[in-house]
């Protein structure tokens, strides 16, 4: 993951890349590794808020 941004439709998205492929993945759909990386508590809080 390279960062976080706001998509044109208002969703919060992760800016991800692997090799030359780049994609936006909605934070609500983003699978987190175990152990979770630093800052993952913000993603969990957003998931809780979004319901």
Short mmCIF file of N, CA and C in Angstrom, two decimals:
data_model
loop_
_atom_site.label_atom_id
_atom_site.label_comp_id
_atom_site.label_asym_id
_atom_site.label_seq_id
_atom_site.Cartn_x
_atom_site.Cartn_y
_atom_site.Cartn_z
N UNK A 1 0.85 -1.17 0.00
CA UNK A 1 0.00 0.00 0.00
C UNK A 1 0.90 1.23 0.00
N UNK A 2 0.54 2.19 -0.84
CA UNK A 2 1.35 3.41 -0.97
C UNK A 2 0.71 4.62 -0.33
N UNK A 3 -0.53 4.50 0.06
CA UNK A 3 -1.19 5.64 0.66
C UNK A 3 -2.69 5.47 0.68
N UNK A 4 -3.35 6.52 1.09
CA UNK A 4 -4.80 6.53 1.20
C UNK A 4 -5.30 7.79 0.50
N UNK A 5 -6.44 7.69 -0.16
CA UNK A 5 -6.97 8.83 -0.89
C UNK A 5 -8.49 8.78 -0.86
N UNK A 6 -9.11 9.82 -1.34
CA UNK A 6 -10.55 9.90 -1.45
C UNK A 6 -10.91 9.72 -2.93
N UNK A 7 -11.70 8.71 -3.25
CA UNK A 7 -12.12 8.43 -4.62
C UNK A 7 -13.16 9.46 -5.05
N UNK A 8 -13.35 9.63 -6.37
CA UNK A 8 -14.36 10.58 -6.86
C UNK A 8 -15.76 10.32 -6.33
N UNK A 9 -16.07 9.06 -6.00
CA UNK A 9 -17.41 8.74 -5.49
C UNK A 9 -17.52 8.91 -3.97
N UNK A 10 -16.45 9.41 -3.32
CA UNK A 10 -16.49 9.68 -1.89
C UNK A 10 -15.95 8.58 -1.01
N UNK A 11 -15.62 7.41 -1.59
CA UNK A 11 -15.08 6.32 -0.78
C UNK A 11 -13.63 6.61 -0.40
N UNK A 12 -13.21 6.11 0.76
CA UNK A 12 -11.81 6.15 1.14
C UNK A 12 -11.17 4.91 0.54
N UNK A 13 -10.06 5.09 -0.19
CA UNK A 13 -9.41 3.99 -0.89
C UNK A 13 -7.93 3.92 -0.55
N UNK A 14 -7.40 2.70 -0.59
CA UNK A 14 -5.96 2.48 -0.44
C UNK A 14 -5.35 2.47 -1.84
N UNK A 15 -4.21 3.14 -1.98
CA UNK A 15 -3.48 3.16 -3.25
C UNK A 15 -2.48 2.01 -3.20
N UNK A 16 -2.74 0.96 -3.97
CA UNK A 16 -1.93 -0.26 -3.92
C UNK A 16 -1.24 -0.52 -5.25
N UNK A 17 -0.10 -1.18 -5.20
CA UNK A 17 0.57 -1.59 -6.43
C UNK A 17 1.35 -2.86 -6.18
N UNK A 18 1.50 -3.60 -7.25
CA UNK A 18 2.31 -4.83 -7.24
C UNK A 18 2.97 -4.88 -8.60
N UNK A 19 4.28 -4.71 -8.61
CA UNK A 19 4.97 -4.62 -9.88
C UNK A 19 4.51 -3.37 -10.61
N UNK A 20 4.06 -3.54 -11.84
CA UNK A 20 3.60 -2.40 -12.63
C UNK A 20 2.09 -2.19 -12.54
N UNK A 21 1.39 -3.06 -11.82
CA UNK A 21 -0.06 -2.97 -11.69
C UNK A 21 -0.40 -2.08 -10.50
N UNK A 22 -1.26 -1.10 -10.73
CA UNK A 22 -1.71 -0.20 -9.67
C UNK A 22 -3.23 -0.26 -9.60
N UNK A 23 -3.76 -0.20 -8.39
CA UNK A 23 -5.21 -0.22 -8.24
C UNK A 23 -5.63 0.47 -6.96
N UNK A 24 -6.87 0.90 -6.94
CA UNK A 24 -7.48 1.48 -5.75
C UNK A 24 -8.37 0.42 -5.13
N UNK A 25 -8.22 0.21 -3.83
CA UNK A 25 -9.04 -0.77 -3.12
C UNK A 25 -9.75 -0.03 -1.99
N UNK A 26 -11.06 -0.16 -1.95
CA UNK A 26 -11.84 0.49 -0.89
C UNK A 26 -11.39 0.00 0.48
N UNK A 27 -11.25 0.92 1.41
CA UNK A 27 -10.81 0.57 2.77
C UNK A 27 -11.70 -0.49 3.39
N UNK A 28 -13.00 -0.46 3.09
CA UNK A 28 -13.91 -1.45 3.67
C UNK A 28 -13.67 -2.84 3.10
N UNK A 29 -13.05 -2.95 1.92
CA UNK A 29 -12.78 -4.25 1.30
C UNK A 29 -11.32 -4.69 1.46
N UNK A 30 -10.49 -3.86 2.04
CA UNK A 30 -9.05 -4.13 2.12
C UNK A 30 -8.75 -5.21 3.15
N UNK A 31 -8.17 -6.33 2.71
CA UNK A 31 -7.76 -7.34 3.69
C UNK A 31 -6.49 -6.88 4.41
N UNK A 32 -6.47 -7.02 5.71
CA UNK A 32 -5.29 -6.62 6.49
C UNK A 32 -4.48 -7.85 6.88
N UNK A 33 -3.15 -7.74 6.83
CA UNK A 33 -2.31 -8.87 7.23
C UNK A 33 -2.31 -9.03 8.74
N UNK A 34 -1.81 -10.16 9.17
CA UNK A 34 -1.67 -10.41 10.60
C UNK A 34 -0.19 -10.63 10.90
N UNK A 35 0.40 -9.88 11.76
CA UNK A 35 -0.18 -8.81 12.57
C UNK A 35 -0.49 -7.58 11.72
N UNK A 36 -1.46 -6.83 12.16
CA UNK A 36 -1.88 -5.63 11.43
C UNK A 36 -0.77 -4.58 11.46
N UNK A 37 -0.63 -3.81 10.38
CA UNK A 37 0.42 -2.78 10.34
C UNK A 37 0.07 -1.59 11.23
N UNK A 38 1.05 -0.77 11.48
CA UNK A 38 0.85 0.45 12.25
C UNK A 38 -0.23 1.30 11.58
N UNK A 39 -1.15 1.81 12.35
CA UNK A 39 -2.22 2.65 11.82
C UNK A 39 -3.49 1.88 11.48
N UNK A 40 -3.46 0.56 11.58
CA UNK A 40 -4.63 -0.25 11.24
C UNK A 40 -5.82 0.05 12.14
N UNK A 41 -5.57 0.60 13.30
CA UNK A 41 -6.68 0.93 14.20
C UNK A 41 -7.60 1.98 13.57
N UNK A 42 -7.07 2.83 12.71
CA UNK A 42 -7.89 3.83 12.02
C UNK A 42 -8.80 3.18 10.99
N UNK A 43 -8.29 2.15 10.33
CA UNK A 43 -9.11 1.41 9.37
C UNK A 43 -10.23 0.70 10.10
N UNK A 44 -9.92 0.07 11.21
CA UNK A 44 -10.94 -0.62 12.00
C UNK A 44 -11.99 0.38 12.53
N UNK A 45 -11.56 1.55 12.95
CA UNK A 45 -12.51 2.56 13.44
C UNK A 45 -13.43 3.01 12.30
N UNK A 46 -12.89 3.19 11.11
CA UNK A 46 -13.71 3.58 9.96
C UNK A 46 -14.70 2.48 9.61
N UNK A 47 -14.24 1.23 9.64
CA UNK A 47 -15.15 0.10 9.38
C UNK A 47 -16.29 0.07 10.39
N UNK A 48 -15.97 0.32 11.64
CA UNK A 48 -17.00 0.33 12.69
C UNK A 48 -18.00 1.47 12.44
N UNK A 49 -17.48 2.65 12.11
CA UNK A 49 -18.32 3.81 11.86
C UNK A 49 -19.22 3.60 10.64
N UNK A 50 -18.67 2.98 9.59
CA UNK A 50 -19.41 2.77 8.35
C UNK A 50 -20.50 1.70 8.50
N UNK A 51 -20.35 0.89 9.54
CA UNK A 51 -21.39 -0.07 9.85
C UNK A 51 -21.34 -1.30 9.06
#
